Short mmCIF file of C-alpha atoms in Angstrom, two decimals:
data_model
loop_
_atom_site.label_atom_id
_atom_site.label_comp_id
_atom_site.label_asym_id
_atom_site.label_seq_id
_atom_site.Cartn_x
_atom_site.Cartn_y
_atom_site.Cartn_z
CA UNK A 1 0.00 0.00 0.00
CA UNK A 2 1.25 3.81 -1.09
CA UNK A 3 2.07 6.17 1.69
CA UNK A 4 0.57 9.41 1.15
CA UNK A 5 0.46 12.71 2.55
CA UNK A 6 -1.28 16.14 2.17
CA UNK A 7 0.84 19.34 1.48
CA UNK A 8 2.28 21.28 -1.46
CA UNK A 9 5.28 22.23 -3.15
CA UNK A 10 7.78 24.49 -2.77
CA UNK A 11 8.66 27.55 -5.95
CA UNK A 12 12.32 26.41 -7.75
CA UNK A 13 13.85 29.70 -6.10
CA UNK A 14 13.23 28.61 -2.47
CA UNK A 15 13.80 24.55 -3.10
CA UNK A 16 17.60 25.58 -4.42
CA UNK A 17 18.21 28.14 -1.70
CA UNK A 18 17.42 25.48 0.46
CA UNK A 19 19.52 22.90 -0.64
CA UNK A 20 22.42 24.87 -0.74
CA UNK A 21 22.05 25.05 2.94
CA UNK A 22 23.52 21.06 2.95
CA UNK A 23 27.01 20.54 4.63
CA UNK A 24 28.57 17.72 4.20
CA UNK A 25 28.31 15.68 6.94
CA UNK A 26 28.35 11.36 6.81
CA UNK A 27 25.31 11.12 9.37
CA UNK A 28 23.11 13.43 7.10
CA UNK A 29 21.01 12.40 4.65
CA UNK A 30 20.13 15.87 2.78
CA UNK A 31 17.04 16.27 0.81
CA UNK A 32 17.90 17.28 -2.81
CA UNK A 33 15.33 20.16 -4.26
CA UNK A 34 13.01 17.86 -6.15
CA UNK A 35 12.36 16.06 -2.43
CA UNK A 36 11.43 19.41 -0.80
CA UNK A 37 7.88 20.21 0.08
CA UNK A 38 6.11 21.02 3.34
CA UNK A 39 3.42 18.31 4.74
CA UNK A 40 0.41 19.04 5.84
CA UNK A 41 -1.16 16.16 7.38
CA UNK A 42 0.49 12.65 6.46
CA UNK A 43 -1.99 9.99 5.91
CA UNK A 44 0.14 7.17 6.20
CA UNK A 45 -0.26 3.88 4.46
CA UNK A 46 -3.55 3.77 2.55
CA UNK A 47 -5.55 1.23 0.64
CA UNK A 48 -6.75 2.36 -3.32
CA UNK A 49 -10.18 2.67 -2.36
CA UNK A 50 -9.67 5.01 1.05
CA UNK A 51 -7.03 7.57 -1.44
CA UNK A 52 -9.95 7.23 -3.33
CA UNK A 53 -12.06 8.48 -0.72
CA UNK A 54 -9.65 11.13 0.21
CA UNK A 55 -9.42 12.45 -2.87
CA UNK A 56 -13.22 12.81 -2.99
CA UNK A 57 -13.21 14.74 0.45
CA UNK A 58 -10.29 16.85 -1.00
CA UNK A 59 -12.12 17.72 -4.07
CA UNK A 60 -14.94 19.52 -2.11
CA UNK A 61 -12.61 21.74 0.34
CA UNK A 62 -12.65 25.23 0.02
CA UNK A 63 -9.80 27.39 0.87
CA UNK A 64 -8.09 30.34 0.30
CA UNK A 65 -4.71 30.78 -1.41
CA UNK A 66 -2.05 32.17 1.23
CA UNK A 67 1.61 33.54 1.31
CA UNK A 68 4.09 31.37 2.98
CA UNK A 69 7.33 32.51 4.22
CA UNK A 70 10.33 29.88 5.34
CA UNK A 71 11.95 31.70 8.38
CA UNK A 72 14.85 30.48 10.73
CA UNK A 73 15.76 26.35 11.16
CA UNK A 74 15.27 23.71 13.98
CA UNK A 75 15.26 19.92 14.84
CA UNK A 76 13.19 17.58 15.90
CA UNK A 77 14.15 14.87 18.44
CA UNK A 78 16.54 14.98 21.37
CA UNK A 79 19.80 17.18 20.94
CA UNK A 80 22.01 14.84 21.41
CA UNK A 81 20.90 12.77 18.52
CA UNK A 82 18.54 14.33 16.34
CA UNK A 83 16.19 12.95 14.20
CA UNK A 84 15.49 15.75 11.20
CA UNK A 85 17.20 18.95 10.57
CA UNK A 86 14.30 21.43 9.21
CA UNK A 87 13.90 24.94 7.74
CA UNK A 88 10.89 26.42 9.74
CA UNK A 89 7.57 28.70 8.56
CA UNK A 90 6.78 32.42 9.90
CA UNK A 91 3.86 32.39 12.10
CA UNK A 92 1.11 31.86 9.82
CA UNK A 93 -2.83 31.48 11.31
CA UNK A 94 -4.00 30.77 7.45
CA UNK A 95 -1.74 27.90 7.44
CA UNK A 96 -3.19 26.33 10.63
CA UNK A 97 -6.39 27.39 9.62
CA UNK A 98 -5.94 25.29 6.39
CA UNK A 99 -4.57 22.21 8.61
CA UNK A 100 -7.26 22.79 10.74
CA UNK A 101 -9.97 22.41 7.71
CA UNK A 102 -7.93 19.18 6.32
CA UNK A 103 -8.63 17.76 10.00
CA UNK A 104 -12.18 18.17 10.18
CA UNK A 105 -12.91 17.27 6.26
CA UNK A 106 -10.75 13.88 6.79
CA UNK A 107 -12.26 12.77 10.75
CA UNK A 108 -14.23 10.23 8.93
CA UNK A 109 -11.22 8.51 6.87
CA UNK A 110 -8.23 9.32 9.56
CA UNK A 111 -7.37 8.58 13.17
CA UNK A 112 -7.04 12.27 14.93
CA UNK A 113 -3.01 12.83 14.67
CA UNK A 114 -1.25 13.14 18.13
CA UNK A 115 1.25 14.88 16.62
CA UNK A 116 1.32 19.26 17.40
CA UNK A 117 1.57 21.09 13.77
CA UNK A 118 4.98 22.15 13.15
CA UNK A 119 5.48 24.05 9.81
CA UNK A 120 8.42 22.81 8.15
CA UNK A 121 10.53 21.67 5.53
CA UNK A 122 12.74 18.77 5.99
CA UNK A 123 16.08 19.53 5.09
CA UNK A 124 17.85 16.60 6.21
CA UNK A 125 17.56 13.48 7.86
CA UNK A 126 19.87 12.15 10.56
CA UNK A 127 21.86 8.70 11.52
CA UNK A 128 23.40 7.59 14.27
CA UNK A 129 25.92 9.71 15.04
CA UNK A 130 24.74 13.27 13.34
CA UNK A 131 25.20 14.83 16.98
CA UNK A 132 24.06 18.20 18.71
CA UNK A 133 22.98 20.00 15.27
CA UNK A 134 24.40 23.29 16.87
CA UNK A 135 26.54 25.04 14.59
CA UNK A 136 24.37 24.32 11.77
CA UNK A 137 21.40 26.29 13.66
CA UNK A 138 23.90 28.51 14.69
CA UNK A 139 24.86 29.32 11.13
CA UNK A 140 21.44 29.48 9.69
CA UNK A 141 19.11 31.19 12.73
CA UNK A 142 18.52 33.93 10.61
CA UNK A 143 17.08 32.18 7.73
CA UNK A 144 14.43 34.21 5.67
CA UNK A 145 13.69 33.00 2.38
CA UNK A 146 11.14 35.27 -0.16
CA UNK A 147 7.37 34.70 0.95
CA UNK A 148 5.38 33.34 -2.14
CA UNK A 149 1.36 32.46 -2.59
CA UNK A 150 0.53 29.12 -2.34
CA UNK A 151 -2.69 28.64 -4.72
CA UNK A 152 -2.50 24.72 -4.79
CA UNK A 153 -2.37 21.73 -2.38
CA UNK A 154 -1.06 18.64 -3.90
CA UNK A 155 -1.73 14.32 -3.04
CA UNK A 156 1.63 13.20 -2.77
CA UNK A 157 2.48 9.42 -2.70
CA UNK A 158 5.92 8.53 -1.09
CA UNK A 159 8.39 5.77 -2.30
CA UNK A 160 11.09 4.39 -0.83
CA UNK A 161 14.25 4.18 -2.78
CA UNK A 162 17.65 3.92 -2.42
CA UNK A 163 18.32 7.85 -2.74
CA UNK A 164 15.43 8.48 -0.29
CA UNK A 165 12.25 8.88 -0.69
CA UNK A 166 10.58 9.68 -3.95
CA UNK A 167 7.63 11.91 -3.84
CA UNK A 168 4.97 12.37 -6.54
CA UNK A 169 1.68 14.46 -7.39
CA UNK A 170 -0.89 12.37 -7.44
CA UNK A 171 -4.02 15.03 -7.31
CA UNK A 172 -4.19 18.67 -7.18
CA UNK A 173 -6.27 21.00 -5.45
CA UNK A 174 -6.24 24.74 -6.27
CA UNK A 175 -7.39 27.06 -3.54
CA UNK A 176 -11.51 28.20 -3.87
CA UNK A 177 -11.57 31.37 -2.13
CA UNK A 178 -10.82 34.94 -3.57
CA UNK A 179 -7.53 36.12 -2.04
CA UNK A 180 -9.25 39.33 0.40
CA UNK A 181 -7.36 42.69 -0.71
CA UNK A 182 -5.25 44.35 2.35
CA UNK A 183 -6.49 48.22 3.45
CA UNK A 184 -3.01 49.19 2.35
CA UNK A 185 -3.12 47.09 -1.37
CA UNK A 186 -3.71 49.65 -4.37
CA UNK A 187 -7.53 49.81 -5.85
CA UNK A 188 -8.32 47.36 -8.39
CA UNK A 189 -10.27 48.34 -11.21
CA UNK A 190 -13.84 46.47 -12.35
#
């Protein structure tokens, strides 16, 4: 059975500035651009007929497109041996409001997740061995990457191969919503 998960892709400009950010290190397994995306919800192992049904549910969600903004980096895991590196997200309520929406539109088809929503993208993943990942957050605190609109959630399926994980589009979900102008955005015209 496919593994899938819920999220969407990142713009070329930000997926290379990322992976720049890899040092080379021989307990690091860095994520090359094509691999980097930011989850939403993972779904886990799922038969054809319940992506099936999660595709239906997905069809029917409305949302509105929102500007993301990777800010600052992180780990997960103890710091002594970590499990991912990550590149973290500005504080963003639309985002959580969108994971928030996913959650109630899938409570039918998925077990509630017991994990807290942490906006990232996985940068790298770490063996035995990668240590305190101190200098690197050190080195890249500061991270801010260009904020760009994100008008599409995807269906990805993940595969395991020997160069990681392989992740592919299997839907596509643009956002519903009209974008709501700011006070401060210039007048439109009819």
């Amino acid at each position: 059975m496919p593994r899938l998960f819920i999220g969407f892709e990142l713009p070329r400009v930000q997926a290379d500035a990322l992976a720049a950010l890899a040092e080379p290190a021989p307990a690091l397994r860095w994520q090359t651009p094509a691999q980097l995306h930011l989850t939403l919800r993972f779904l886990g192992e799922m038969s054809n007929a319940q992506s099936c049904e999660v595709q239906q549910s997905l069809s029917v969600l409305c949302w509105q497109a929102l500007d993301v903004q990777v800010s600052g980096v992180g780990y997960f895991g103890p710091p002594a041996r970590p499990s991912i590196l990550w590149a973290g997200v500005a504080d963003n309520a639309p985002l959580h409001a969108l994971r928030a929406k996913l959650d109630l539109l899938l409570a039918t088809l998925l077990a509630p997740d017991s994990q807290h929503f942490v906006p990232h993208v996985t940068l790298a993943r770490c063996g035995s061995g990668a240590g305190h990942p101190g200098r690197f957050l050190a080195r890249h605190r500061q991270l801010k990457l260009p904020s760009w609109r994100v008008s599409e959630i995807c269906l990805f399926t993940s595969e395991a191969s020997d160069n990681g994980s392989r992740y592919r589009v299997i839907a596509r979900y643009p956002s519903t919503l009209p974008v709501e102008m700011s006070d401060d955005a210039p007048d439109q015209a009819p």
